[in-house]
PDB file of C-alpha atoms and ligand atoms in Angstrom:
ATOM      1  CA  MET A   1     -16.658 -97.853 -50.428  1.00 71.00           C
ATOM      2  CA  GLN A   2     -18.886 -96.215 -48.018  1.00 83.00           C
ATOM      3  CA  ILE A   3     -18.142 -97.568 -44.362  1.00 95.00           C
ATOM      4  CA  SER A   4     -20.888 -98.417 -41.784  1.00 98.00           C
ATOM      5  CA  LEU A   5     -19.632 -99.121 -37.735  1.00 98.00           C
ATOM      6  CA  LYS A   6     -23.538 -99.622 -37.163  1.00 98.00           C
ATOM      7  CA  GLY A   7     -24.135-101.905 -34.330  1.00 98.00           C
ATOM      8  CA  GLN A   8     -20.107-101.777 -32.541  1.00 98.00           C
ATOM      9  CA  VAL A   9     -19.748-100.149 -29.710  1.00 99.00           C
ATOM     10  CA  ALA A  10     -16.454 -98.604 -29.293  1.00 99.00           C
ATOM     11  CA  LEU A  11     -14.358 -97.497 -26.185  1.00 99.00           C
ATOM     12  CA  VAL A  12     -12.005 -94.627 -27.133  1.00 99.00           C
ATOM     13  CA  THR A  13      -9.825 -93.783 -24.267  1.00 98.00           C
ATOM     14  CA  GLY A  14      -8.468 -90.457 -23.268  1.00 98.00           C
ATOM     15  CA  ALA A  15     -11.532 -88.576 -25.457  1.00 98.00           C
ATOM     16  CA  SER A  16     -12.746 -85.848 -23.659  1.00 97.00           C
ATOM     17  CA  SER A  17     -10.205 -83.734 -26.277  1.00 96.00           C
ATOM     18  CA  GLY A  18      -7.835 -83.659 -28.960  1.00 97.00           C
ATOM     19  CA  LEU A  19      -7.245 -87.011 -31.034  1.00 98.00           C
ATOM     20  CA  GLY A  20      -9.536 -88.893 -28.936  1.00 98.00           C
ATOM     21  CA  ALA A  21     -12.482 -86.958 -28.762  1.00 98.00           C
ATOM     22  CA  GLY A  22     -11.860 -85.816 -32.663  1.00 98.00           C
ATOM     23  CA  ALA A  23     -11.582 -90.519 -33.214  1.00 98.00           C
ATOM     24  CA  ALA A  24     -14.926 -90.328 -31.170  1.00 98.00           C
ATOM     25  CA  GLN A  25     -16.995 -88.347 -32.971  1.00 98.00           C
ATOM     26  CA  GLY A  26     -15.688 -89.737 -36.311  1.00 98.00           C
ATOM     27  CA  LEU A  27     -16.379 -93.723 -35.338  1.00 98.00           C
ATOM     28  CA  ALA A  28     -20.249 -91.540 -33.779  1.00 98.00           C
ATOM     29  CA  ASP A  29     -20.561 -89.937 -37.091  1.00 98.00           C
ATOM     30  CA  ALA A  30     -20.162 -93.594 -38.699  1.00 98.00           C
ATOM     31  CA  GLY A  31     -22.805 -95.766 -36.142  1.00 98.00           C
ATOM     32  CA  ALA A  32     -20.725 -96.959 -33.784  1.00 98.00           C
ATOM     33  CA  ALA A  33     -22.018 -96.227 -29.597  1.00 99.00           C
ATOM     34  CA  VAL A  34     -18.942 -94.756 -28.254  1.00 99.00           C
ATOM     35  CA  VAL A  35     -17.621 -94.624 -25.065  1.00 99.00           C
ATOM     36  CA  ILE A  36     -15.925 -91.693 -24.365  1.00 98.00           C
ATOM     37  CA  ASN A  37     -13.342 -92.425 -21.545  1.00 98.00           C
ATOM     38  CA  TYR A  38     -11.647 -89.400 -19.473  1.00 98.00           C
ATOM     39  CA  HIS A  39      -9.095 -89.176 -16.395  1.00 97.00           C
ATOM     40  CA  SER A  40      -9.040 -85.076 -15.387  1.00 94.00           C
ATOM     41  CA  GLN A  41     -12.188 -83.196 -17.324  1.00 94.00           C
ATOM     42  CA  PRO A  42     -15.919 -84.525 -17.222  1.00 98.00           C
ATOM     43  CA  GLU A  43     -17.018 -81.801 -18.782  1.00 98.00           C
ATOM     44  CA  PRO A  44     -16.143 -81.825 -22.335  1.00 98.00           C
ATOM     45  CA  ALA A  45     -16.179 -84.698 -22.261  1.00 98.00           C
ATOM     46  CA  GLU A  46     -19.890 -85.216 -21.211  1.00 98.00           C
ATOM     47  CA  LYS A  47     -20.711 -82.315 -23.710  1.00 98.00           C
ATOM     48  CA  LEU A  48     -19.452 -84.369 -25.752  1.00 98.00           C
ATOM     49  CA  ALA A  49     -21.435 -87.390 -25.693  1.00 98.00           C
ATOM     50  CA  GLU A  50     -24.809 -85.162 -25.153  1.00 98.00           C
ATOM     51  CA  GLN A  51     -23.532 -83.437 -28.526  1.00 98.00           C
ATOM     52  CA  ILE A  52     -23.437 -87.325 -29.980  1.00 98.00           C
ATOM     53  CA  ARG A  53     -27.180 -88.097 -29.091  1.00 98.00           C
ATOM     54  CA  ALA A  54     -28.229 -84.974 -29.465  1.00 98.00           C
ATOM     55  CA  ALA A  55     -27.374 -85.800 -33.286  1.00 98.00           C
ATOM     56  CA  GLY A  56     -28.778 -89.426 -33.282  1.00 98.00           C
ATOM     57  CA  GLY A  57     -26.134 -91.505 -31.859  1.00 98.00           C
ATOM     58  CA  GLN A  58     -25.459 -92.710 -28.908  1.00 98.00           C
ATOM     59  CA  ALA A  59     -22.782 -92.301 -26.843  1.00 99.00           C
ATOM     60  CA  VAL A  60     -21.402 -92.032 -22.802  1.00 98.00           C
ATOM     61  CA  ALA A  61     -18.491 -90.525 -20.917  1.00 98.00           C
ATOM     62  CA  VAL A  62     -16.897 -92.378 -18.643  1.00 98.00           C
ATOM     63  CA  GLY A  63     -14.421 -91.376 -15.808  1.00 98.00           C
ATOM     64  CA  ALA A  64     -11.017 -93.725 -15.208  1.00 98.00           C
ATOM     65  CA  ASP A  65      -7.320 -93.188 -14.951  1.00 98.00           C
ATOM     66  CA  VAL A  66      -5.931 -95.537 -17.516  1.00 98.00           C
ATOM     67  CA  SER A  67      -2.758 -96.283 -15.949  1.00 98.00           C
ATOM     68  CA  ARG A  68      -4.717 -97.850 -12.828  1.00 98.00           C
ATOM     69  CA  GLU A  69      -5.762-101.092 -12.978  1.00 98.00           C
ATOM     70  CA  ASP A  70      -8.352-101.424 -10.810  1.00 98.00           C
ATOM     71  CA  GLU A  71     -10.210 -97.906 -12.882  1.00 98.00           C
ATOM     72  CA  VAL A  72      -9.255 -99.778 -16.111  1.00 98.00           C
ATOM     73  CA  GLU A  73     -11.342-103.241 -15.223  1.00 98.00           C
ATOM     74  CA  LYS A  74     -13.916-100.292 -14.200  1.00 98.00           C
ATOM     75  CA  LEU A  75     -13.938 -99.005 -17.716  1.00 98.00           C
ATOM     76  CA  PHE A  76     -14.542-101.921 -19.331  1.00 98.00           C
ATOM     77  CA  ALA A  77     -17.530-103.117 -16.755  1.00 98.00           C
ATOM     78  CA  GLU A  78     -19.118 -99.433 -17.682  1.00 98.00           C
ATOM     79  CA  THR A  79     -18.444-100.154 -21.079  1.00 98.00           C
ATOM     80  CA  LEU A  80     -20.613-103.409 -21.383  1.00 98.00           C
ATOM     81  CA  LYS A  81     -23.556-101.774 -18.605  1.00 98.00           C
ATOM     82  CA  ALA A  82     -23.619 -98.942 -20.995  1.00 98.00           C
ATOM     83  CA  PHE A  83     -24.163-100.728 -24.655  1.00 98.00           C
ATOM     84  CA  GLY A  84     -23.148-105.106 -23.532  1.00 98.00           C
ATOM     85  CA  ARG A  85     -20.175-105.731 -25.703  1.00 98.00           C
ATOM     86  CA  LEU A  86     -17.746-104.313 -27.001  1.00 98.00           C
ATOM     87  CA  ASP A  87     -16.218-104.354 -30.960  1.00 99.00           C
ATOM     88  CA  ILE A  88     -13.329-101.070 -30.991  1.00 99.00           C
ATOM     89  CA  LEU A  89     -10.644 -99.780 -28.315  1.00 99.00           C
ATOM     90  CA  ILE A  90      -8.847 -97.118 -29.867  1.00 99.00           C
ATOM     91  CA  ALA A  91      -6.210 -96.812 -27.227  1.00 99.00           C
ATOM     92  CA  ASN A  92      -5.332 -93.797 -27.600  1.00 98.00           C
ATOM     93  CA  SER A  93      -4.867 -91.611 -23.792  1.00 98.00           C
ATOM     94  CA  GLY A  94      -1.783 -90.378 -23.446  1.00 97.00           C
ATOM     95  CA  LEU A  95       0.592 -87.477 -22.518  1.00 96.00           C
ATOM     96  CA  GLN A  96       3.932 -85.514 -22.049  1.00 96.00           C
ATOM     97  CA  LYS A  97       6.661 -84.086 -19.315  1.00 97.00           C
ATOM     98  CA  ASP A  98       9.243 -82.292 -21.064  1.00 97.00           C
ATOM     99  CA  SER A  99      12.590 -81.788 -20.081  1.00 98.00           C
ATOM    100  CA  PRO A 100      16.369 -82.822 -20.805  1.00 98.00           C
ATOM    101  CA  ILE A 101      17.646 -85.763 -19.905  1.00 98.00           C
ATOM    102  CA  ALA A 102      19.852 -84.880 -17.251  1.00 98.00           C
ATOM    103  CA  GLU A 103      16.518 -82.357 -15.692  1.00 98.00           C
ATOM    104  CA  MET A 104      14.200 -85.359 -15.249  1.00 98.00           C
ATOM    105  CA  THR A 105      12.927 -86.523 -12.736  1.00 98.00           C
ATOM    106  CA  LEU A 106      11.606 -90.410 -12.519  1.00 98.00           C
ATOM    107  CA  GLU A 107       8.609 -89.462 -11.524  1.00 98.00           C
ATOM    108  CA  ASP A 108       8.142 -87.803 -15.007  1.00 98.00           C
ATOM    109  CA  TRP A 109       9.465 -90.866 -16.620  1.00 98.00           C
ATOM    110  CA  ASN A 110       6.973 -93.338 -14.425  1.00 98.00           C
ATOM    111  CA  THR A 111       4.169 -91.224 -15.755  1.00 98.00           C
ATOM    112  CA  VAL A 112       4.574 -91.029 -18.870  1.00 98.00           C
ATOM    113  CA  ILE A 113       5.493 -94.757 -19.357  1.00 99.00           C
ATOM    114  CA  ASN A 114       2.677 -95.015 -16.936  1.00 98.00           C
ATOM    115  CA  VAL A 115      -0.273 -93.549 -19.099  1.00 98.00           C
ATOM    116  CA  ASN A 116       1.535 -94.209 -22.640  1.00 98.00           C
ATOM    117  CA  LEU A 117       2.455 -97.810 -22.771  1.00 99.00           C
ATOM    118  CA  THR A 118       1.194 -99.094 -19.213  1.00 99.00           C
ATOM    119  CA  GLY A 119      -2.476 -97.870 -19.834  1.00 99.00           C
ATOM    120  CA  GLN A 120      -2.024 -99.047 -23.248  1.00 98.00           C
ATOM    121  CA  PHE A 121      -1.254-102.734 -21.783  1.00 99.00           C
ATOM    122  CA  LEU A 122      -4.378-102.834 -19.634  1.00 99.00           C
ATOM    123  CA  CYS A 123      -6.820-101.674 -22.198  1.00 99.00           C
ATOM    124  CA  ALA A 124      -6.001-103.723 -24.737  1.00 99.00           C
ATOM    125  CA  ARG A 125      -5.544-106.292 -22.059  1.00 99.00           C
ATOM    126  CA  ALA A 126      -9.408-106.239 -21.118  1.00 99.00           C
ATOM    127  CA  ALA A 127     -10.592-105.671 -24.835  1.00 99.00           C
ATOM    128  CA  LEU A 128      -8.431-109.094 -26.168  1.00 99.00           C
ATOM    129  CA  ARG A 129     -10.472-110.476 -22.638  1.00 98.00           C
ATOM    130  CA  GLN A 130     -13.747-109.005 -23.456  1.00 98.00           C
ATOM    131  CA  PHE A 131     -13.978-110.425 -27.400  1.00 98.00           C
ATOM    132  CA  ALA A 132     -13.066-113.936 -26.744  1.00 98.00           C
ATOM    133  CA  ARG A 133     -16.341-113.440 -24.521  1.00 98.00           C
ATOM    134  CA  GLN A 134     -18.140-112.413 -27.520  1.00 98.00           C
ATOM    135  CA  GLU A 135     -18.806-114.273 -31.345  1.00 98.00           C
ATOM    136  CA  ILE A 136     -18.308-112.274 -34.384  1.00 98.00           C
ATOM    137  CA  ARG A 137     -21.398-111.344 -35.996  1.00 98.00           C
ATOM    138  CA  PRO A 138     -20.128-111.496 -39.800  1.00 97.00           C
ATOM    139  CA  GLU A 139     -22.832-109.639 -41.235  1.00 97.00           C
ATOM    140  CA  VAL A 140     -21.680-106.278 -38.502  1.00 98.00           C
ATOM    141  CA  SER A 141     -17.506-107.065 -39.296  1.00 98.00           C
ATOM    142  CA  LEU A 142     -15.590-109.441 -40.249  1.00 98.00           C
ATOM    143  CA  ALA A 143     -13.080-109.488 -37.763  1.00 98.00           C
ATOM    144  CA  LEU A 144     -14.502-110.817 -33.782  1.00 98.00           C
ATOM    145  CA  GLY A 145     -12.738-107.399 -32.409  1.00 98.00           C
ATOM    146  CA  LYS A 146     -10.149-104.400 -33.071  1.00 99.00           C
ATOM    147  CA  ILE A 147      -8.141-102.723 -31.410  1.00 99.00           C
ATOM    148  CA  ILE A 148      -6.134 -99.407 -32.760  1.00 99.00           C
ATOM    149  CA  HIS A 149      -2.779 -97.732 -31.063  1.00 99.00           C
ATOM    150  CA  MET A 150      -2.044 -94.167 -30.618  1.00 98.00           C
ATOM    151  CA  SER A 151       1.573 -94.058 -31.329  1.00 98.00           C
ATOM    152  CA  SER A 152       3.488 -91.117 -32.965  1.00 98.00           C
ATOM    153  CA  VAL A 153       6.353 -90.645 -35.193  1.00 98.00           C
ATOM    154  CA  HIS A 154       8.089 -90.264 -32.784  1.00 98.00           C
ATOM    155  CA  GLN A 155       8.221 -94.289 -32.094  1.00 98.00           C
ATOM    156  CA  VAL A 156      10.617 -94.370 -35.067  1.00 98.00           C
ATOM    157  CA  ILE A 157      11.795 -90.584 -34.597  1.00 98.00           C
ATOM    158  CA  PRO A 158      13.958 -89.898 -32.199  1.00 98.00           C
ATOM    159  CA  TRP A 159      13.329 -86.679 -29.425  1.00 98.00           C
ATOM    160  CA  ALA A 160      15.441 -85.210 -27.883  1.00 98.00           C
ATOM    161  CA  GLY A 161      13.860 -83.550 -24.641  1.00 98.00           C
ATOM    162  CA  HIS A 162      11.451 -85.884 -24.546  1.00 98.00           C
ATOM    163  CA  VAL A 163      12.902 -89.434 -23.910  1.00 98.00           C
ATOM    164  CA  ASN A 164       9.511 -90.524 -21.959  1.00 98.00           C
ATOM    165  CA  TYR A 165       7.820 -89.801 -24.352  1.00 98.00           C
ATOM    166  CA  ALA A 166       9.711 -91.357 -27.017  1.00 98.00           C
ATOM    167  CA  ALA A 167      10.428 -94.646 -25.376  1.00 99.00           C
ATOM    168  CA  SER A 168       6.912 -94.645 -24.681  1.00 99.00           C
ATOM    169  CA  LYS A 169       6.147 -94.431 -27.576  1.00 99.00           C
ATOM    170  CA  GLY A 170       8.598 -97.140 -29.622  1.00 98.00           C
ATOM    171  CA  GLY A 171       7.131 -99.313 -26.811  1.00 99.00           C
ATOM    172  CA  VAL A 172       3.698 -99.110 -28.317  1.00 99.00           C
ATOM    173  CA  ASN A 173       5.342-100.210 -31.301  1.00 98.00           C
ATOM    174  CA  LEU A 174       6.274-103.395 -30.704  1.00 98.00           C
ATOM    175  CA  LEU A 175       3.498-103.724 -28.121  1.00 99.00           C
ATOM    176  CA  MET A 176       0.725-103.635 -31.182  1.00 99.00           C
ATOM    177  CA  ARG A 177       2.992-105.999 -33.025  1.00 99.00           C
ATOM    178  CA  SER A 178       3.457-107.814 -30.098  1.00 99.00           C
ATOM    179  CA  ILE A 179      -0.098-108.680 -30.070  1.00 99.00           C
ATOM    180  CA  ALA A 180      -0.894-108.539 -33.322  1.00 99.00           C
ATOM    181  CA  GLN A 181       1.475-111.101 -33.403  1.00 98.00           C
ATOM    182  CA  GLU A 182      -0.599-113.321 -31.234  1.00 98.00           C
ATOM    183  CA  VAL A 183      -4.002-112.554 -30.893  1.00 98.00           C
ATOM    184  CA  GLY A 184      -4.274-112.430 -35.103  1.00 98.00           C
ATOM    185  CA  GLU A 185      -5.607-116.109 -35.410  1.00 98.00           C
ATOM    186  CA  GLN A 186      -8.402-114.946 -33.462  1.00 98.00           C
ATOM    187  CA  ARG A 187      -9.992-112.798 -35.952  1.00 98.00           C
ATOM    188  CA  ILE A 188      -9.392-109.801 -33.859  1.00 98.00           C
ATOM    189  CA  ARG A 189      -7.095-106.512 -36.094  1.00 99.00           C
ATOM    190  CA  VAL A 190      -4.326-104.679 -33.994  1.00 99.00           C
ATOM    191  CA  ASN A 191      -2.886-102.022 -35.133  1.00 99.00           C
ATOM    192  CA  SER A 192      -1.351 -97.870 -34.953  1.00 99.00           C
ATOM    193  CA  ILE A 193      -1.734 -94.859 -35.888  1.00 99.00           C
ATOM    194  CA  ALA A 194       1.264 -92.612 -35.616  1.00 98.00           C
ATOM    195  CA  PRO A 195       0.131 -88.928 -36.028  1.00 98.00           C
ATOM    196  CA  GLY A 196       2.681 -86.261 -36.723  1.00 98.00           C
ATOM    197  CA  ALA A 197       1.698 -82.512 -35.657  1.00 97.00           C
ATOM    198  CA  ILE A 198      -2.055 -82.592 -35.410  1.00 97.00           C
ATOM    199  CA  ARG A 199      -3.375 -79.324 -34.466  1.00 96.00           C
ATOM    200  CA  THR A 200      -4.287 -79.700 -31.410  1.00 93.00           C
ATOM    201  CA  ALA A 201      -4.627 -77.943 -28.100  1.00 86.00           C
ATOM    202  CA  ILE A 202      -1.313 -79.937 -26.579  1.00 80.00           C
ATOM    203  CA  ASN A 203       0.020 -78.038 -29.731  1.00 86.00           C
ATOM    204  CA  THR A 204      -0.888 -74.890 -29.904  1.00 89.00           C
ATOM    205  CA  LYS A 205       2.216 -73.010 -29.660  1.00 89.00           C
ATOM    206  CA  ALA A 206       4.344 -75.626 -31.572  1.00 89.00           C
ATOM    207  CA  THR A 207       0.911 -74.790 -34.466  1.00 90.00           C
ATOM    208  CA  SER A 208       0.765 -71.104 -34.125  1.00 91.00           C
ATOM    209  CA  GLY A 209       2.791 -68.166 -36.041  1.00 92.00           C
ATOM    210  CA  ASP A 210       6.745 -68.238 -36.273  1.00 93.00           C
ATOM    211  CA  ALA A 211       6.483 -71.670 -33.839  1.00 94.00           C
ATOM    212  CA  GLU A 212       4.536 -73.596 -36.950  1.00 95.00           C
ATOM    213  CA  LYS A 213       6.829 -72.167 -40.252  1.00 95.00           C
ATOM    214  CA  LYS A 214       9.847 -73.582 -38.117  1.00 95.00           C
ATOM    215  CA  LEU A 215       7.008 -76.775 -37.814  1.00 96.00           C
ATOM    216  CA  LEU A 216       6.404 -77.096 -41.442  1.00 96.00           C
ATOM    217  CA  GLU A 217       9.799 -76.808 -42.332  1.00 96.00           C
ATOM    218  CA  LEU A 218       9.424 -80.809 -40.691  1.00 97.00           C
ATOM    219  CA  ILE A 219       6.077 -81.564 -42.793  1.00 98.00           C
ATOM    220  CA  PRO A 220       6.710 -82.187 -46.402  1.00 98.00           C
ATOM    221  CA  TYR A 221       3.190 -82.212 -47.754  1.00 98.00           C
ATOM    222  CA  GLY A 222       3.291 -78.341 -46.077  1.00 97.00           C
ATOM    223  CA  ARG A 223       0.396 -78.073 -43.742  1.00 97.00           C
ATOM    224  CA  VAL A 224      -0.408 -78.843 -39.908  1.00 97.00           C
ATOM    225  CA  GLY A 225      -3.014 -81.803 -39.484  1.00 98.00           C
ATOM    226  CA  GLU A 226      -5.949 -81.835 -38.610  1.00 97.00           C
ATOM    227  CA  ALA A 227      -7.999 -84.378 -35.491  1.00 98.00           C
ATOM    228  CA  GLU A 228     -10.120 -84.898 -38.173  1.00 98.00           C
ATOM    229  CA  ASP A 229      -7.514 -86.068 -40.274  1.00 98.00           C
ATOM    230  CA  VAL A 230      -6.089 -88.863 -37.631  1.00 98.00           C
ATOM    231  CA  ALA A 231     -10.672 -89.364 -36.884  1.00 98.00           C
ATOM    232  CA  ASN A 232     -10.984 -90.615 -40.835  1.00 98.00           C
ATOM    233  CA  ALA A 233      -7.726 -92.659 -40.598  1.00 98.00           C
ATOM    234  CA  VAL A 234      -9.264 -93.954 -37.260  1.00 98.00           C
ATOM    235  CA  VAL A 235     -12.890 -95.011 -38.568  1.00 98.00           C
ATOM    236  CA  TRP A 236     -10.805 -96.962 -41.703  1.00 98.00           C
ATOM    237  CA  LEU A 237      -9.243 -98.690 -39.719  1.00 98.00           C
ATOM    238  CA  ALA A 238     -11.579-100.277 -37.259  1.00 98.00           C
ATOM    239  CA  SER A 239     -13.811-100.591 -40.108  1.00 98.00           C
ATOM    240  CA  ASP A 240     -14.236-103.494 -42.507  1.00 98.00           C
ATOM    241  CA  ALA A 241     -12.186-101.451 -45.165  1.00 98.00           C
ATOM    242  CA  SER A 242      -8.908-102.263 -44.093  1.00 98.00           C
ATOM    243  CA  ASP A 243     -10.300-106.336 -43.055  1.00 98.00           C
ATOM    244  CA  TYR A 244      -6.771-107.587 -44.391  1.00 98.00           C
ATOM    245  CA  VAL A 245      -4.548-104.696 -42.267  1.00 98.00           C
ATOM    246  CA  HIS A 246      -3.036-106.506 -39.349  1.00 98.00           C
ATOM    247  CA  GLY A 247       0.124-105.292 -37.027  1.00 99.00           C
ATOM    248  CA  THR A 248       0.527-102.185 -39.657  1.00 98.00           C
ATOM    249  CA  THR A 249       1.381 -98.613 -38.086  1.00 98.00           C
ATOM    250  CA  LEU A 250      -0.353 -95.915 -40.386  1.00 98.00           C
ATOM    251  CA  PHE A 251       1.934 -92.637 -40.417  1.00 98.00           C
ATOM    252  CA  ILE A 252      -0.605 -89.371 -40.144  1.00 98.00           C
ATOM    253  CA  ASP A 253       1.756 -86.796 -40.136  1.00 98.00           C
ATOM    254  CA  GLY A 254       2.361 -84.893 -43.714  1.00 98.00           C
ATOM    255  CA  GLY A 255       5.492 -86.882 -44.313  1.00 98.00           C
ATOM    256  CA  MET A 256       7.219 -85.822 -41.362  1.00 98.00           C
ATOM    257  CA  SER A 257       8.668 -89.199 -41.139  1.00 98.00           C
ATOM    258  CA  LEU A 258      10.934 -88.630 -44.357  1.00 97.00           C
ATOM    259  CA  TYR A 259      13.122 -86.857 -42.618  1.00 96.00           C
ATOM    260  CA  PRO A 260      12.984 -84.579 -44.673  1.00 96.00           C
ATOM    261  CA  GLU A 261      16.229 -82.335 -43.149  1.00 93.00           C
ATOM    262  CA  PHE A 262      17.748 -84.503 -46.340  1.00 94.00           C
ATOM    263  CA  ARG A 263      15.758 -82.242 -48.536  1.00 92.00           C
ATOM    264  CA  ASN A 264      18.504 -80.716 -49.417  1.00 90.00           C
ATOM    265  CA  ASN A 265      21.655 -81.881 -47.762  1.00 90.00           C
ATOM    266  CA  GLY A 266      23.285 -84.781 -46.992  1.00 87.00           C
TER     267      GLY A 266
HETATM  268  C1  LIG B   1       3.443 -85.072 -30.145  1.00 77.94           C
HETATM  269  C2  LIG B   1       3.411 -83.884 -30.708  1.00 77.94           C
HETATM  270  C3  LIG B   1       4.636 -83.597 -32.045  1.00 77.94           C
HETATM  271  C4  LIG B   1       4.681 -84.483 -33.544  1.00 77.94           C
HETATM  272  C5  LIG B   1       5.382 -84.194 -33.882  1.00 77.94           C
HETATM  273  C6  LIG B   1       3.625 -85.874 -31.930  1.00 77.94           C
HETATM  274  O1  LIG B   1       3.359 -87.573 -30.947  1.00 77.94           O
HETATM  275  O2  LIG B   1       2.641 -85.730 -29.440  1.00 77.94           O
HETATM  276  O3  LIG B   1       3.789 -82.705 -29.548  1.00 77.94           O
HETATM  277  O4  LIG B   1       4.087 -82.321 -32.114  1.00 77.94           O
HETATM  278  O5  LIG B   1       4.754 -85.385 -32.111  1.00 77.94           O
HETATM  279  O6  LIG B   1       6.907 -83.817 -33.358  1.00 77.94           O
END
């Protein structure tokens, strides 16, 4: 099936680098107009927007901290100003502040929960409010709107030394499923993507040299993922090719969530 997102507007949060940037590029390649949200790095976001425009696509970069209600409101207002509507939200912004539980500060706990979980709530809420003001355009998409939450394998795999992150992603799972249960009848599709180990800037240490060898023991498929692996899943989930997929988490992890430690054990 040929996937086209022509005539649709996608907002990707946290898109100045890594998975968000890959998703924005993938959506633009499929024909969507994209809003590239960034928090602290305007330059790479502007550069990506320029690249997309130079290739004949439509893109703008917009700064906002997704953990702040007023900034999320502004982000959505800018999206409407640029492209007049919203069809696809990729709630991707996320960060890690790692430490053993006994040393974890309340500030690091709150920062991770605020961005990774509250940020996804605020953006999903704003997207749903916008979808409610729009009509289905069956010639463009069978759904009134689509929300894709960026989760992680750590929505199911406990992660010592990262309890704030794992708790935030566990929260994303039931946030997504509860929203999906609530808004499905409005023909709004809500799903998550749960990446495993992907080669992005955040993971440079874990995905090179000896650390990579150790990491590969956790990945039955035998390779570290690339941002494009996730982008391909984002584009599919945002398109009518997945029109009957709703309230589900797609694991893009080379099998990391299969408990590979049990291959020769247990
Ligand atoms: C984290 C990565 C980690 C991967 C697998 C992701 O959610 O952001 O840092 O490598 O999970 O553990």
